[in-house]
Coordinates of N, CA and C in Angstrom, one line a residue:
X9 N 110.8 27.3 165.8 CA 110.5 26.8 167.2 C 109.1 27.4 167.6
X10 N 108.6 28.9 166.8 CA 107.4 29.2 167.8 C 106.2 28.3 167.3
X11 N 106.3 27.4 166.3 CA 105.2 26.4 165.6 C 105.6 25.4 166.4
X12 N 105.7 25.0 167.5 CA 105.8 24.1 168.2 C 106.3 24.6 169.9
X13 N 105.2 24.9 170.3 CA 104.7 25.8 171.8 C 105.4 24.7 172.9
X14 N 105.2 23.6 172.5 CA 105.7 22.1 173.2 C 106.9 22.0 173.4
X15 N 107.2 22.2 172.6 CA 108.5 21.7 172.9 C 109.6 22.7 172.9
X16 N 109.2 23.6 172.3 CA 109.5 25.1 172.8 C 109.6 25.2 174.8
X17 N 108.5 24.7 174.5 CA 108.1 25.3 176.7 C 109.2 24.1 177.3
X18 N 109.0 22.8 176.5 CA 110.4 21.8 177.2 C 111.6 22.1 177.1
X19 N 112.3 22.9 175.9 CA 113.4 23.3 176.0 C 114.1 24.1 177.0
X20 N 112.7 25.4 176.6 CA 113.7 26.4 178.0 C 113.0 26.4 179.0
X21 N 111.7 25.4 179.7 CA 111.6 25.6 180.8 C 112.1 24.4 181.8
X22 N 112.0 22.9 180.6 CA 112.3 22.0 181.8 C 113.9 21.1 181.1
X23 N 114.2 21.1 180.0 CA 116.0 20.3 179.5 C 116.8 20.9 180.3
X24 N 117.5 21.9 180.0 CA 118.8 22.6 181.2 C 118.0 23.0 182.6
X25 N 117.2 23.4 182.9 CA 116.7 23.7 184.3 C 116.5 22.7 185.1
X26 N 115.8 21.3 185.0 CA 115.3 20.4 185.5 C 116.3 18.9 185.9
X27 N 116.7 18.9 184.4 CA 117.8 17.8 184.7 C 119.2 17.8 184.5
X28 N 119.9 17.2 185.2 CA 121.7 17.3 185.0 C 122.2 17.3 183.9
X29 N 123.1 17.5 183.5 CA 123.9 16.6 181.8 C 123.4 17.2 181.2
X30 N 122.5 18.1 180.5 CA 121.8 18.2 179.7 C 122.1 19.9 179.1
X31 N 122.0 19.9 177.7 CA 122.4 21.1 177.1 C 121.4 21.3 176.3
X32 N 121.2 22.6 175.4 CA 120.4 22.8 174.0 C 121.3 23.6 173.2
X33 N 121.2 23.4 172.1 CA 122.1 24.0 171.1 C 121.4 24.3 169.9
X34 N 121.2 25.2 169.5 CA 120.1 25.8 168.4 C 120.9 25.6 167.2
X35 N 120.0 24.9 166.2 CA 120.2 24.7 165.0 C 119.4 24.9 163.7
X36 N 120.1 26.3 163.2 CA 118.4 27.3 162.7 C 118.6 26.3 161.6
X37 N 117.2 26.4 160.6 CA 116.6 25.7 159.9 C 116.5 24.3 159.9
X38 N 116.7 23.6 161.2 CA 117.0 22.4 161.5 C 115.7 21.6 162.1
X39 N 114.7 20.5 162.1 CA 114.1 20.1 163.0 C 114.8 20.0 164.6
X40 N 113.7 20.1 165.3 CA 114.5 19.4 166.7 C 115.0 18.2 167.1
X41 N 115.9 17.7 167.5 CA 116.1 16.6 168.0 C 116.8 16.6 169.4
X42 N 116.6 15.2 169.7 CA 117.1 15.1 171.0 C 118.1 13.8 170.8
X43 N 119.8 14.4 171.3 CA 120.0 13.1 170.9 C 120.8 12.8 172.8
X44 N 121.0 11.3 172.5 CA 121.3 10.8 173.6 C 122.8 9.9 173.8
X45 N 123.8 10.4 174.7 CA 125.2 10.0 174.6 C 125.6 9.6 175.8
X46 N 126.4 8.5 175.6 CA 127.0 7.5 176.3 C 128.2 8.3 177.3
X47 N 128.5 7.8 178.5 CA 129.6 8.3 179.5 C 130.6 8.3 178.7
X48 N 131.2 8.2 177.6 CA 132.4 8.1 176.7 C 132.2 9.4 175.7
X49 N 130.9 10.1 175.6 CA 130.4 10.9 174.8 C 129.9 10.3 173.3
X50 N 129.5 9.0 173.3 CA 129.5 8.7 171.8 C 128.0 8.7 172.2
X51 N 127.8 9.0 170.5 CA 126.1 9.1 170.2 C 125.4 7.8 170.1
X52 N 124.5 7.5 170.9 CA 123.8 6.4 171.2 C 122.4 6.5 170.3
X53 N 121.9 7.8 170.9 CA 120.5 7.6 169.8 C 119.6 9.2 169.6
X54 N 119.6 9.7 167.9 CA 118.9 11.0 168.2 C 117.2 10.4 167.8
X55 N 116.7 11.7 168.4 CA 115.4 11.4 167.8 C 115.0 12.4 167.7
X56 N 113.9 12.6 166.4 CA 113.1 14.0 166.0 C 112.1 14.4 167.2
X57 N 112.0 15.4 167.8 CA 111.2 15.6 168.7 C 109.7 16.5 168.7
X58 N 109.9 17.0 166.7 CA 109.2 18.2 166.7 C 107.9 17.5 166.6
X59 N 107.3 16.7 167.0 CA 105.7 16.2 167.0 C 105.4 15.7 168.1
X60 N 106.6 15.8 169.9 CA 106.1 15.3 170.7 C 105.7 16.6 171.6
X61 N 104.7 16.5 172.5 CA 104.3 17.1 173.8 C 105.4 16.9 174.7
X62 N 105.4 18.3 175.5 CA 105.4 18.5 176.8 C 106.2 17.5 177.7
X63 N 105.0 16.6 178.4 CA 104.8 15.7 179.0 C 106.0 14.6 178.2
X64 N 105.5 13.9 177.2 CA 106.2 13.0 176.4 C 107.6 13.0 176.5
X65 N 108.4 14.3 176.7 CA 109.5 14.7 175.9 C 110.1 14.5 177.2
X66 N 109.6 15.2 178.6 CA 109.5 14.7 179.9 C 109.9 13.1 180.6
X67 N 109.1 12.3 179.9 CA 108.8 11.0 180.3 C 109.9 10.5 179.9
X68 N 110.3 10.5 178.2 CA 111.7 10.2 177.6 C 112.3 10.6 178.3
X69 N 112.7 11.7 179.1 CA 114.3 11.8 179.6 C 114.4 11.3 180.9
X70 N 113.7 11.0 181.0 CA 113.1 10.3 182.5 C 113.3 8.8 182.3
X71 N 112.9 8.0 181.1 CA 113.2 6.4 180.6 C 114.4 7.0 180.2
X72 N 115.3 7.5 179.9 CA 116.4 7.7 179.4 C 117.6 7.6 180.6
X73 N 116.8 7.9 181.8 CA 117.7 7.4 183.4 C 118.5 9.1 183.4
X74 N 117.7 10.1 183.2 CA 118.7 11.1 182.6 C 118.4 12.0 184.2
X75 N 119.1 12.0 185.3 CA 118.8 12.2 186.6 C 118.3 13.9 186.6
X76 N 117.4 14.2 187.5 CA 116.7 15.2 187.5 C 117.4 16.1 189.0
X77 N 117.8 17.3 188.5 CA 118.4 18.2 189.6 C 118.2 18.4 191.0
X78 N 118.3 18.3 191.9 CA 118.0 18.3 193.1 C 117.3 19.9 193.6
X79 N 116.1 19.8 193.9 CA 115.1 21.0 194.2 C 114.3 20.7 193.0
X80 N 114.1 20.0 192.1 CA 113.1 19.6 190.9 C 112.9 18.2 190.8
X81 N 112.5 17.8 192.0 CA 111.7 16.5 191.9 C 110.5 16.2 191.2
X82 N 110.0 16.6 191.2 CA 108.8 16.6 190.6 C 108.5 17.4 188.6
X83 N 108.8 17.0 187.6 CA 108.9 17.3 186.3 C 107.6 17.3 185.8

């Protein structure tokens, strides 16, 4: 994870801090992904995240309708 500052900084500063629902679960030797689950809990869609920015990773959870915590309006 420290070869990728990006998404490093979105993990632990803005996934569990910023938006509801949302967890991280480390998986050594594993690329990152981000996967995304339906109100039933079934897996809808992962995706590799280790080549996106910041911002990007941001925006995705944001088109993902993934609601953002109340006192962190602004992501």
């Amino acid at each position: 994870m420290n070869k990728l500052p990006e998404v490093k900084t979105f993990i632990y500063e803005d996934l569990e801090a910023k938006y509801d629902r949302t967890s991280f679960k480390k998986v050594p030797g594993k690329s990152p992904e981000i996967i995304f689950f339906n109100a039933n809990g079934e897996e809808l869609e992962r995706l590799d995240i280790s080549k996106m920015k910041r911002d990007e990773l941001n925006a995705l959870v944001k088109a993902k309708g993934i609601p953002v915590k109340s006192g962190h309006d602004e992501v």
